[in-house]
Short mmCIF file of N, CA and C in Angstrom, two decimals:
data_model
loop_
_atom_site.label_atom_id
_atom_site.label_comp_id
_atom_site.label_asym_id
_atom_site.label_seq_id
_atom_site.Cartn_x
_atom_site.Cartn_y
_atom_site.Cartn_z
N UNK M 1 -35.11 -1.42 -9.09
CA UNK M 1 -34.46 -2.71 -9.18
C UNK M 1 -33.06 -2.57 -9.76
N UNK M 2 -32.96 -1.86 -10.89
CA UNK M 2 -31.65 -1.72 -11.52
C UNK M 2 -30.73 -0.83 -10.69
N UNK M 3 -31.30 0.14 -9.99
CA UNK M 3 -30.47 1.02 -9.17
C UNK M 3 -29.78 0.26 -8.05
N UNK M 4 -30.48 -0.68 -7.42
CA UNK M 4 -29.86 -1.48 -6.35
C UNK M 4 -28.74 -2.35 -6.89
N UNK M 5 -28.91 -2.89 -8.08
CA UNK M 5 -27.87 -3.72 -8.69
C UNK M 5 -26.64 -2.88 -9.02
N UNK M 6 -26.85 -1.71 -9.58
CA UNK M 6 -25.74 -0.83 -9.94
C UNK M 6 -25.00 -0.37 -8.68
N UNK M 7 -25.74 0.03 -7.64
CA UNK M 7 -25.10 0.45 -6.39
C UNK M 7 -24.34 -0.71 -5.76
N UNK M 8 -24.89 -1.89 -5.82
CA UNK M 8 -24.21 -3.07 -5.29
C UNK M 8 -22.92 -3.37 -6.04
N UNK M 9 -22.95 -3.27 -7.37
CA UNK M 9 -21.75 -3.51 -8.18
C UNK M 9 -20.67 -2.46 -7.88
N UNK M 10 -21.09 -1.20 -7.77
CA UNK M 10 -20.14 -0.15 -7.45
C UNK M 10 -19.52 -0.40 -6.07
N UNK M 11 -20.33 -0.80 -5.11
CA UNK M 11 -19.83 -1.10 -3.77
C UNK M 11 -18.83 -2.25 -3.78
N UNK M 12 -19.10 -3.29 -4.55
CA UNK M 12 -18.18 -4.43 -4.64
C UNK M 12 -16.87 -4.00 -5.29
N UNK M 13 -16.94 -3.22 -6.35
CA UNK M 13 -15.72 -2.77 -7.05
C UNK M 13 -14.88 -1.88 -6.13
N UNK M 14 -15.51 -0.96 -5.43
CA UNK M 14 -14.78 -0.09 -4.52
C UNK M 14 -14.15 -0.90 -3.39
N UNK M 15 -14.86 -1.88 -2.87
CA UNK M 15 -14.32 -2.73 -1.82
C UNK M 15 -13.11 -3.52 -2.31
N UNK M 16 -13.17 -4.04 -3.51
CA UNK M 16 -12.04 -4.79 -4.08
C UNK M 16 -10.84 -3.87 -4.25
N UNK M 17 -11.05 -2.66 -4.73
CA UNK M 17 -9.94 -1.72 -4.92
C UNK M 17 -9.30 -1.37 -3.58
N UNK M 18 -10.11 -1.11 -2.55
CA UNK M 18 -9.57 -0.76 -1.24
C UNK M 18 -8.79 -1.93 -0.65
N UNK M 19 -9.33 -3.13 -0.73
CA UNK M 19 -8.63 -4.31 -0.21
C UNK M 19 -7.33 -4.53 -0.96
N UNK M 20 -7.32 -4.34 -2.26
CA UNK M 20 -6.11 -4.51 -3.07
C UNK M 20 -5.03 -3.50 -2.66
N UNK M 21 -5.43 -2.25 -2.46
CA UNK M 21 -4.46 -1.22 -2.07
C UNK M 21 -3.91 -1.47 -0.67
N UNK M 22 -4.75 -1.90 0.27
CA UNK M 22 -4.28 -2.21 1.61
C UNK M 22 -3.34 -3.41 1.57
N UNK M 23 -3.67 -4.44 0.79
CA UNK M 23 -2.81 -5.60 0.67
C UNK M 23 -1.46 -5.21 0.09
N UNK M 24 -1.43 -4.40 -0.95
CA UNK M 24 -0.17 -3.96 -1.54
C UNK M 24 0.64 -3.10 -0.58
N UNK M 25 -0.02 -2.31 0.25
CA UNK M 25 0.69 -1.46 1.20
C UNK M 25 1.43 -2.31 2.23
N UNK M 26 0.82 -3.37 2.72
CA UNK M 26 1.43 -4.16 3.78
C UNK M 26 2.28 -5.31 3.27
N UNK M 27 2.00 -5.85 2.10
CA UNK M 27 2.67 -7.07 1.66
C UNK M 27 3.48 -6.93 0.39
N UNK M 28 3.67 -5.73 -0.12
CA UNK M 28 4.45 -5.54 -1.32
C UNK M 28 5.93 -5.66 -1.00
N UNK M 29 6.67 -6.48 -1.74
CA UNK M 29 8.09 -6.67 -1.51
C UNK M 29 8.88 -5.43 -1.91
N UNK M 30 8.41 -4.68 -2.87
CA UNK M 30 9.11 -3.48 -3.31
C UNK M 30 9.01 -2.36 -2.29
N UNK M 31 7.92 -2.29 -1.55
CA UNK M 31 7.71 -1.21 -0.61
C UNK M 31 8.40 -1.45 0.73
N UNK M 32 8.60 -2.72 1.10
CA UNK M 32 9.14 -3.01 2.41
C UNK M 32 10.65 -3.15 2.35
N UNK M 33 11.31 -2.49 3.27
CA UNK M 33 12.74 -2.59 3.42
C UNK M 33 13.01 -2.71 4.90
N UNK M 34 14.26 -2.84 5.27
CA UNK M 34 14.57 -2.90 6.69
C UNK M 34 14.19 -1.59 7.35
N UNK M 35 13.74 -1.66 8.57
CA UNK M 35 13.31 -0.46 9.27
C UNK M 35 12.03 0.06 8.67
N UNK M 36 11.99 1.35 8.48
CA UNK M 36 10.77 1.96 7.95
C UNK M 36 10.83 2.11 6.43
N UNK M 37 11.98 1.87 5.82
CA UNK M 37 12.07 1.95 4.37
C UNK M 37 12.82 3.15 3.85
N UNK M 38 13.11 4.12 4.71
CA UNK M 38 13.86 5.27 4.25
C UNK M 38 15.27 5.23 4.83
N UNK M 39 16.21 5.87 4.20
CA UNK M 39 17.60 5.77 4.64
C UNK M 39 18.02 6.94 5.51
N UNK M 40 17.21 7.96 5.65
CA UNK M 40 17.64 9.15 6.37
C UNK M 40 16.99 9.31 7.73
N UNK M 41 16.05 8.49 8.08
CA UNK M 41 15.38 8.68 9.36
C UNK M 41 16.06 7.86 10.45
N UNK M 42 15.67 8.08 11.69
CA UNK M 42 16.31 7.43 12.82
C UNK M 42 16.00 5.96 12.95
N UNK M 43 14.94 5.47 12.35
CA UNK M 43 14.57 4.07 12.51
C UNK M 43 15.26 3.17 11.49
N UNK M 44 16.03 3.73 10.60
CA UNK M 44 16.72 2.94 9.60
C UNK M 44 17.91 2.23 10.23
N UNK M 45 18.15 0.98 9.81
CA UNK M 45 19.25 0.19 10.35
C UNK M 45 20.47 0.22 9.44
N UNK M 46 20.38 0.89 8.31
CA UNK M 46 21.50 0.97 7.37
C UNK M 46 22.53 1.98 7.86
N UNK M 47 23.81 1.72 7.53
CA UNK M 47 24.86 2.68 7.87
C UNK M 47 24.66 3.94 7.03
N UNK M 48 24.94 5.05 7.66
CA UNK M 48 24.81 6.31 6.96
C UNK M 48 26.19 6.78 6.52
N UNK M 49 26.33 7.17 5.27
CA UNK M 49 27.58 7.69 4.75
C UNK M 49 27.64 9.20 5.02
N UNK M 50 28.79 9.62 5.56
CA UNK M 50 28.97 11.03 5.84
C UNK M 50 29.95 11.58 4.81
N UNK M 51 29.51 12.55 4.05
CA UNK M 51 30.37 13.18 3.03
C UNK M 51 30.84 14.52 3.56
N UNK M 52 32.17 14.74 3.53
CA UNK M 52 32.74 16.02 3.96
C UNK M 52 33.20 16.81 2.80
#
């Protein structure tokens, strides 16, 4: 009886953590930028500075 309750609680906690991490990955304002988020790849829309 107690084992099922403990396994159920662990399952709920793990599910909440996974959902939280997925939500932060897609909806975090700090993580999202124009394009893919990096400044050196081809999908970035920012101007690239060339230093000589």
